[in-house]
Amino acid sequence: MASSSLFQSPPLSLKPQNPASHHAPTKPQFATTIKCVSTSTPPPSSSSDHPHHNIRDEARRHNTTHSHHFSARYVPFNAHPSSAAAAESYSLDEIVYRSNSGGLLDVQHDMAALKNYDGKYWRDLFDSRVGKTTWPYGSGVWSKKEWVLPEIDSDDIVSAFEGNSNLFWAERYGKQILAMNDLWVKHCGISHTGSFKDLGMTVLVSQVNRLRKMNRPVVGVGCASTGDTSAALSAYCAAAGIPSIVFLPANRISLAQLVQPIANGAFVLSIDTDFDGCMQLIREVTAELPIYLANSLNSLRLEGQKTAAIEILQQFDWEVPDWVIVPGGNLGNIYAFYKGFHMCKELGLVDRIPRLVCAQAANANPLYLHYKSGWDQEFKPVKANTTFASAIQIGDPVSIDRAVYALKKSNGIVEEATEQELMDAMAQADSTGMFICPHTGVALAALIKLRNQGIIGTNDRTVVVSTAHGLKFTQSKIDYHSNDIKDLACKYANPPVQVKADFGSVMDVLKKYYYHYRLDSRHFTSLGTEMEQKQSIQGFKGHARLPNFAIPKRYDLHLKLDLSSACAFSGVVEIHVSIVEETKFLILNALELDVHEVLFTSSHGQLYRPCDVVLDGDDESLVLVFDQALGVGEGVLGIEFSAVLNAHLKGTYMDGGEKKNMAVTQFEPVDARRCFPCWDEPALKATFKIAVDVPPELTALSNMPIINEKLDANVKTVYFEESPIMSTYLVAVVVGVFDYIEDTTSDGVLVRAYCPVGKSDKGEFALNVAVKTLDLFSKYFSTPYPLPKLDMVAVPEFSGGAMENYGLITYRENELLYDPLHSTTARKQTMAIVVAHEVAHQWFGNLVTMEWWSDLWLNEGFATWVSYMATDILFPEWKIWAQFLQQTTGGLVKDALEQSHPIQVEIDHARSILEVFDDISYKKGSAVIRMLQGYLGDDILQKSLSSYIKRFSGKNAKTEDLWSVLSEESGVKVSEMMDGWTKEKGYPVISVKAKDHILEFEQTQFLSSGSHGDGKWIVPITFSLGSYERRRNFLLETKSREVNISDLVDSSDNDLKDKEKYDEQLWVKVNIEQSGFYRVNYEDKLAARLRKAIEHNSLEATDKFGILDDAYALCETCEQSLSSLLSLMDAYRKEEEYIVVTKLIDVCYNVINISSEAIPDLANELKKFFISLLLFPAEKLGWESVPGENHFGALLRAEILQALVTFGHDKAQKDALDRFQTLLNDRNTPLLSADTRGAAYIAVMRNASSSNREGFESLLNFYREANTVQEKERILRFLASSPDPDTVLEVLNFFLSEEVRDQDIIYGLFGISSECRETAWRWLKENWDLILTKYGAGMLLTHFVKDIVTPLCSNEKADEVEEFFASRAHPAISMTLEQSIAQVRIKARWVEHMRQEQSLEGQVRELAGKK
């Protein structure tokens, strides 16, 4: 749990608060002083020659005196010898939890007395008590009584359940899953609650039993826990007849978790508060009632828990294991194990201690975060995220110092586990005969990671501590094996199989089961060698990445395409591999392929045929099992295969529009495996020699130039040069009929644009951009383009915008073909950026490739940033860096969600990779590079990137590699600054206040939900004061900082008599040119000055953009009122700058969409106000362009006219409809240019309804008759903009028809009117199965979720969406769905906030009437 008031309190004690009592209590009825006296008298033996039949009587008979004089006391934990705390101590009979300074206490034994006996003595003594029934030594804890509570009378001991001697060899799990020979599991307390809390509670309750017999005022023992603490506590209290009290916040009550305390008669209090409130009440109650606390701050219970460590050593015959892995829900556990091991070492029982691993659940992992920072950052308690598994606890802040101390002293490690990982680990362990719980699953998941990293070795003796095993975890297992856990894949679920009651059905399922069982178990039944122990099919399942005992070097791939009605292909691949570790398995990727023949040939000519070939659809893998091991060395793996051409625009698919005379590959991210068996991971690079059989009339293209063609009857075989080393996702083949144009770079690289027949001239613009950017990037990166040619191909059906295949870039037709008559100005600009982006990938992505998809941003973020840089160089008049702010804003919007993800993101499943091709990887990624560029400078960044490209050319890299190069070149510790931006999700909002000549800056995490995050960043702050000539830069490295600006204030201005005018002129603009990835929240007086500066046109366009963008975001999150936002928007009435006006239009659209739900009576008034804001630039631009008009005139005209028509401006709508009618009569009319047609189409659809279909049907026919992709795209964008539900429903069904290409669905979905958002949602539900079948679980599917779910704006609809998709979860949409639902709830909150604004109506009506 998060840090509570109790955990932060001063020393809490039931003893008199007399300072002297810390050493010699003045009231002996409350405390007894124990002296620490060394002695040579041996401790008593546990054995008895004449054991009594009644062991309790026997205990009493031996209970009269203590002969050993061992003792223990409370002392401040880890107190420095020279500090005052070193002299502070308390008797164990005192009830005290904290030291004078408020720190934790520790139980310190009289080590001098214990050291009078050597290690052999203690070993023999402890061993002599094993298995004895003589009271109380039969149990694990009390067999070490001298090291636990040396002075307690045996008759006071409450000992019933805490035996901890169950250590077993996890042979099958270790060998089969982890390739380990020496893995052990230590169960603690398995006879009762299943936790080694049992070990602690027997000590704690025994001490309370002693205190009560001494007439100390202890009315009972209490704790706040739904878990093992309350279960163990209640059991021992029941055994001793001591009242037990469990304090719980009402929302944490769960009978499943409380079954043991309730059954044991505990008094369970359900308190109507949260956990912190509960802790506060406990503090207040225990100040009045003498309830002994059993919470984490009670150090006594660790004395019992430490005996588990001693038992481990004892059960290994006092040999020390290499590793002990402990679940870290309660951090005191870590110290308890360390203490047990350390005492054994100090007293000579062993000569070393094992390395400890603390395993934490990722939803509550503060110690892991602390460890990952190198222990440098201050420990921060965290609030646990919602979890289904009750076993997963927060790492309590009470024990942090003890845990860190133990880990440092043992050279320990902290690892984390996601819920997916821990539940899968639990299920795998259970499948090998164990029975464990989610708590232990955390430890096993940590072990898996450490094995995969090579930290824990094959023969390392490793003990996993199983700390919980109770019935309360049954439900989590039921849910897992029922596949009933939201957003969890449940990879190893084993639900009952429903079978028809007939012999054939039963035999079918049994045969299938036996087949897989035989494969999984065959190579475990005779584990004669280490290699066999390390590898088995079961051990390979469920991993996102392939094992690394075979590495591909070269692929010889021959594909045979059948583009007839069969729509199929076949092929042979010979993969030259390097076997780096002896193996009976080869595991590579394959999906939706039929494998026919497989043969492995060693470098010595020896042939190996697999005894089993397993195609695993879940893991998308091909497992080849050999009877004889493949030795280390080189070999060739030959595979014959076939498949059907894919229908979902991925892998190898049929294309060519209506003619279907084309085949295209699209392999990114993980679909090369759909074309041929391969090691389909970016780090497993190889060279490729490709040949393709095609009909003779078709052109075949691949990554490399053609070296030969052979014609045999009706088949043409095309052979390509061997490629340089590259990743599988960059392999490409395109077959079809084309025209092309070509040009050559200054370095002699041949560049071609392949276009549909008769349209090669439309490729000229893209070809020109490609040639220029190839030259530009060769110079910028100081590395020439590494291939002899670059082809660009226009593809009719394509799920993305373009794909950077090495030497063969594929594009949607409208991203490559520019038609001056039919392409808009915006499309031309986008085309230049897209071409530059894909060409940039030839270096950033292809030549240097990210090591794994978790660093996708190294490809996409950098390609995005550098594409804007190139476009700015080629077309400086476009001022493209100002428009880059649209990228920044997209990243800011997505990253303000609690459901966002870090730029460097973990990837757990191949199908989830597509979801990180999102605004975080592209837009936030490019924005933080832009921010870093501003901080380091252009020259340093260019030099660093050149060095990076050269160093990792032909290799793979991680983010840390880039930071390292940047640090070397710049002298700046780049990783320290940037880790927060790439490894953590989110970003800050900088609050700015002014007081005299001091500016106060404070950062907090910005979240659109209104929640308060705890992120902190190193923020490059820039600001100007009243003029861009007065500016300051600094790094905000702490939460807040004050900056004196006296030197920036012009002294001459101090003579101004008009102080109000003086204040107005001293506006403060933070984040100059919006170069930083953060938002700014100005106090009211600073915001007012900025409004005046906007009205006086004193600011640059980028800053006016940023002020409005930040204000809108703060309004959406309810940090500012809509009234204040509207007042700010009013200051933009005379605005003409494209980037600013388009931002203003975006804000208008968003406010209208929300207000129609929140304040529908004011919607028309708002539209009037928004129209008035746009009339000034609209009247200047008109409908037709003028000679000499700049780039932005055409861009802005399109945006403004579309907005005016959407908002219902009468004249704009009438003009639009008239011009559309003219277009119908004359397709080449100059009255509607490519830029203005969109406004006319919107006007048509805004006036369309079931009773007025003429315009709609005319536009639909216009779509059908259009012969350019540009026109079809444009119509689709606006076809669903009607406010009429029936019309929109008809349009949505049209989108699913064969008349609309699959790839074009994204244009139509984006344009659905706000009035019909619920109509679209109902349609999506009714057609979901059809949509999933038609489009597959790929990139297109995410648009259905994003574009239809996100516009909803009520919590009721969010609940409805969650309910609908609860049974339709899929990795390809899970993140998109979660984020979309979050955005719906954010808008629902804004709707409610908007309804509460009392003065809003008057203000809207006033603004609407303003001229």
Tab-separated table of N, CA, C and O in Angstrom, residues 1356-1408:
chain	number	residue	atom	x	y	z
A	1356	GLU	N	-21.789	6.059	-19.306
A	1356	GLU	CA	-22.671	4.948	-19.642
A	1356	GLU	C	-22.195	4.262	-20.917
A	1356	GLU	O	-22.174	3.024	-21.005
A	1357	LYS	N	-21.801	5.066	-21.903
A	1357	LYS	CA	-21.300	4.478	-23.142
A	1357	LYS	C	-19.950	3.792	-22.918
A	1357	LYS	O	-19.660	2.758	-23.517
A	1358	ALA	N	-19.120	4.364	-22.062
A	1358	ALA	CA	-17.830	3.729	-21.756
A	1358	ALA	C	-18.058	2.357	-21.131
A	1358	ALA	O	-17.384	1.377	-21.474
A	1359	ASP	N	-19.021	2.280	-20.210
A	1359	ASP	CA	-19.359	0.989	-19.595
A	1359	ASP	C	-19.863	0.005	-20.647
A	1359	ASP	O	-19.536	-1.183	-20.623
A	1360	GLU	N	-20.664	0.520	-21.561
A	1360	GLU	CA	-21.225	-0.325	-22.617
A	1360	GLU	C	-20.120	-0.879	-23.510
A	1360	GLU	O	-20.145	-2.053	-23.900
A	1361	VAL	N	-19.137	-0.034	-23.833
A	1361	VAL	CA	-18.015	-0.476	-24.659
A	1361	VAL	C	-17.214	-1.555	-23.935
A	1361	VAL	O	-16.848	-2.586	-24.522
A	1362	GLU	N	-16.940	-1.320	-22.669
A	1362	GLU	CA	-16.181	-2.306	-21.899
A	1362	GLU	C	-16.904	-3.643	-21.861
A	1362	GLU	O	-16.283	-4.698	-22.018
A	1363	GLU	N	-18.203	-3.580	-21.642
A	1363	GLU	CA	-18.981	-4.816	-21.574
A	1363	GLU	C	-18.967	-5.549	-22.906
A	1363	GLU	O	-18.812	-6.779	-22.959
A	1364	PHE	N	-19.099	-4.809	-23.999
A	1364	PHE	CA	-19.133	-5.445	-25.316
A	1364	PHE	C	-17.815	-6.141	-25.627
A	1364	PHE	O	-17.801	-7.275	-26.120
A	1365	PHE	N	-16.712	-5.467	-25.364
A	1365	PHE	CA	-15.413	-6.024	-25.738
A	1365	PHE	C	-14.841	-6.975	-24.692
A	1365	PHE	O	-13.788	-7.560	-24.919
A	1366	ALA	N	-15.531	-7.124	-23.568
A	1366	ALA	CA	-15.019	-8.023	-22.529
A	1366	ALA	C	-14.845	-9.437	-23.058
A	1366	ALA	O	-13.907	-10.147	-22.671
A	1367	SER	N	-15.737	-9.853	-23.954
A	1367	SER	CA	-15.650	-11.203	-24.524
A	1367	SER	C	-15.052	-11.193	-25.921
A	1367	SER	O	-15.087	-12.209	-26.619
A	1368	ARG	N	-14.510	-10.042	-26.332
A	1368	ARG	CA	-13.953	-9.933	-27.693
A	1368	ARG	C	-12.534	-9.364	-27.654
A	1368	ARG	O	-12.108	-8.676	-28.572
A	1369	ALA	N	-11.833	-9.641	-26.580
A	1369	ALA	CA	-10.480	-9.098	-26.420
A	1369	ALA	C	-9.551	-9.677	-27.478
A	1369	ALA	O	-9.677	-10.842	-27.870
A	1370	HIS	N	-8.626	-8.838	-27.930
A	1370	HIS	CA	-7.623	-9.287	-28.903
A	1370	HIS	C	-6.378	-8.434	-28.722
A	1370	HIS	O	-6.478	-7.214	-28.553
A	1371	PRO	N	-5.190	-9.068	-28.733
A	1371	PRO	CA	-3.963	-8.284	-28.524
A	1371	PRO	C	-3.798	-7.137	-29.505
A	1371	PRO	O	-3.199	-6.116	-29.175
A	1372	ALA	N	-4.347	-7.271	-30.714
A	1372	ALA	CA	-4.146	-6.243	-31.737
A	1372	ALA	C	-4.886	-4.953	-31.422
A	1372	ALA	O	-4.558	-3.902	-31.974
A	1373	ILE	N	-5.894	-5.009	-30.557
A	1373	ILE	CA	-6.677	-3.801	-30.254
A	1373	ILE	C	-6.731	-3.466	-28.780
A	1373	ILE	O	-7.367	-2.490	-28.397
A	1374	SER	N	-6.091	-4.240	-27.931
A	1374	SER	CA	-6.273	-4.065	-26.486
A	1374	SER	C	-5.851	-2.682	-26.011
A	1374	SER	O	-6.571	-2.026	-25.250
A	1375	MET	N	-4.680	-2.208	-26.447
A	1375	MET	CA	-4.218	-0.895	-26.016
A	1375	MET	C	-5.092	0.213	-26.599
A	1375	MET	O	-5.479	1.156	-25.898
A	1376	THR	N	-5.419	0.093	-27.880
A	1376	THR	CA	-6.272	1.092	-28.518
A	1376	THR	C	-7.622	1.166	-27.825
A	1376	THR	O	-8.152	2.262	-27.585
A	1377	LEU	N	-8.177	0.033	-27.501
A	1377	LEU	CA	-9.478	-0.006	-26.825
A	1377	LEU	C	-9.398	0.641	-25.450
A	1377	LEU	O	-10.245	1.467	-25.080
A	1378	GLU	N	-8.372	0.298	-24.697
A	1378	GLU	CA	-8.206	0.866	-23.357
A	1378	GLU	C	-8.062	2.383	-23.422
A	1378	GLU	O	-8.671	3.120	-22.629
A	1379	GLN	N	-7.280	2.864	-24.373
A	1379	GLN	CA	-7.088	4.304	-24.509
A	1379	GLN	C	-8.358	5.002	-24.980
A	1379	GLN	O	-8.674	6.106	-24.530
A	1380	SER	N	-9.085	4.369	-25.875
A	1380	SER	CA	-10.318	4.977	-26.379
A	1380	SER	C	-11.358	5.101	-25.274
A	1380	SER	O	-12.028	6.130	-25.146
A	1381	ILE	N	-11.499	4.070	-24.469
A	1381	ILE	CA	-12.447	4.121	-23.352
A	1381	ILE	C	-12.038	5.213	-22.376
A	1381	ILE	O	-12.880	5.959	-21.849
A	1382	ALA	N	-10.737	5.321	-22.132
A	1382	ALA	CA	-10.256	6.373	-21.224
A	1382	ALA	C	-10.630	7.752	-21.752
A	1382	ALA	O	-11.041	8.637	-20.990
A	1383	GLN	N	-10.497	7.956	-23.060
A	1383	GLN	CA	-10.838	9.256	-23.635
A	1383	GLN	C	-12.339	9.534	-23.537
A	1383	GLN	O	-12.750	10.678	-23.352
A	1384	VAL	N	-13.147	8.498	-23.644
A	1384	VAL	CA	-14.590	8.677	-23.454
A	1384	VAL	C	-14.871	9.157	-22.030
A	1384	VAL	O	-15.658	10.088	-21.815
A	1385	ARG	N	-14.229	8.565	-21.063
A	1385	ARG	CA	-14.471	8.952	-19.665
A	1385	ARG	C	-13.928	10.353	-19.385
A	1385	ARG	O	-14.500	11.093	-18.566
A	1386	ILE	N	-12.845	10.721	-20.021
A	1386	ILE	CA	-12.322	12.083	-19.860
A	1386	ILE	C	-13.339	13.095	-20.367
A	1386	ILE	O	-13.610	14.121	-19.720
A	1387	LYS	N	-13.925	12.803	-21.511
A	1387	LYS	CA	-14.933	13.719	-22.055
A	1387	LYS	C	-16.187	13.738	-21.190
A	1387	LYS	O	-16.821	14.788	-21.019
A	1388	ALA	N	-16.554	12.573	-20.643
A	1388	ALA	CA	-17.719	12.533	-19.754
A	1388	ALA	C	-17.503	13.421	-18.534
A	1388	ALA	O	-18.419	14.123	-18.081
A	1389	ARG	N	-16.302	13.416	-18.017
A	1389	ARG	CA	-15.977	14.281	-16.871
A	1389	ARG	C	-16.057	15.750	-17.270
A	1389	ARG	O	-16.558	16.598	-16.519
A	1390	TRP	N	-15.571	16.050	-18.462
A	1390	TRP	CA	-15.613	17.437	-18.949
A	1390	TRP	C	-17.060	17.886	-19.151
A	1390	TRP	O	-17.425	19.026	-18.848
A	1391	VAL	N	-17.881	16.993	-19.659
A	1391	VAL	CA	-19.305	17.316	-19.842
A	1391	VAL	C	-19.929	17.740	-18.510
A	1391	VAL	O	-20.630	18.763	-18.427
A	1392	GLU	N	-19.689	16.973	-17.472
A	1392	GLU	CA	-20.260	17.301	-16.158
A	1392	GLU	C	-19.706	18.617	-15.631
A	1392	GLU	O	-20.432	19.425	-15.050
A	1393	HIS	N	-18.429	18.834	-15.842
A	1393	HIS	CA	-17.808	20.078	-15.376
A	1393	HIS	C	-18.384	21.277	-16.128
A	1393	HIS	O	-18.642	22.334	-15.543
A	1394	MET	N	-18.598	21.107	-17.414
A	1394	MET	CA	-19.136	22.180	-18.238
A	1394	MET	C	-20.554	22.563	-17.776
A	1394	MET	O	-20.935	23.736	-17.773
A	1395	ARG	N	-21.315	21.564	-17.383
A	1395	ARG	CA	-22.686	21.820	-16.938
A	1395	ARG	C	-22.745	22.620	-15.637
A	1395	ARG	O	-23.777	23.213	-15.318
A	1396	GLN	N	-21.653	22.621	-14.900
A	1396	GLN	CA	-21.634	23.325	-13.612
A	1396	GLN	C	-21.217	24.785	-13.742
A	1396	GLN	O	-21.270	25.525	-12.749
A	1397	GLU	N	-20.786	25.219	-14.911
A	1397	GLU	CA	-20.326	26.596	-15.080
A	1397	GLU	C	-21.529	27.537	-15.124
A	1397	GLU	O	-22.300	27.558	-16.081
A	1398	GLN	N	-21.668	28.331	-14.075
A	1398	GLN	CA	-22.862	29.171	-13.920
A	1398	GLN	C	-22.913	30.301	-14.928
A	1398	GLN	O	-23.973	30.647	-15.444
A	1399	SER	N	-21.781	30.918	-15.221
A	1399	SER	CA	-21.766	32.119	-16.067
A	1399	SER	C	-21.600	31.810	-17.546
A	1399	SER	O	-21.496	32.714	-18.359
A	1400	LEU	N	-21.593	30.546	-17.899
A	1400	LEU	CA	-21.258	30.174	-19.266
A	1400	LEU	C	-22.296	30.657	-20.274
A	1400	LEU	O	-21.955	31.180	-21.337
A	1401	GLU	N	-23.561	30.493	-19.936
A	1401	GLU	CA	-24.606	30.850	-20.899
A	1401	GLU	C	-24.523	32.316	-21.289
A	1401	GLU	O	-24.567	32.656	-22.487
A	1402	GLY	N	-24.406	33.197	-20.310
A	1402	GLY	CA	-24.325	34.615	-20.613
A	1402	GLY	C	-23.124	34.953	-21.464
A	1402	GLY	O	-23.212	35.765	-22.400
A	1403	GLN	N	-21.996	34.338	-21.148
A	1403	GLN	CA	-20.782	34.626	-21.916
A	1403	GLN	C	-20.906	34.159	-23.357
A	1403	GLN	O	-20.528	34.872	-24.292
A	1404	VAL	N	-21.457	32.961	-23.576
A	1404	VAL	CA	-21.597	32.431	-24.936
A	1404	VAL	C	-22.499	33.328	-25.767
A	1404	VAL	O	-22.191	33.653	-26.929
A	1405	ARG	N	-23.613	33.750	-25.169
A	1405	ARG	CA	-24.534	34.602	-25.932
A	1405	ARG	C	-23.895	35.955	-26.244
A	1405	ARG	O	-24.093	36.513	-27.331
A	1406	GLU	N	-23.099	36.452	-25.320
A	1406	GLU	CA	-22.411	37.723	-25.572
A	1406	GLU	C	-21.389	37.569	-26.689
A	1406	GLU	O	-21.313	38.418	-27.597
A	1407	LEU	N	-20.609	36.505	-26.652
A	1407	LEU	CA	-19.599	36.296	-27.692
A	1407	LEU	C	-20.243	36.027	-29.053
A	1407	LEU	O	-19.734	36.454	-30.091
A	1408	ALA	N	-21.378	35.330	-29.048
A	1408	ALA	CA	-22.048	35.030	-30.308
A	1408	ALA	C	-22.559	36.298	-30.985
A	1408	ALA	O	-22.629	36.371	-32.226
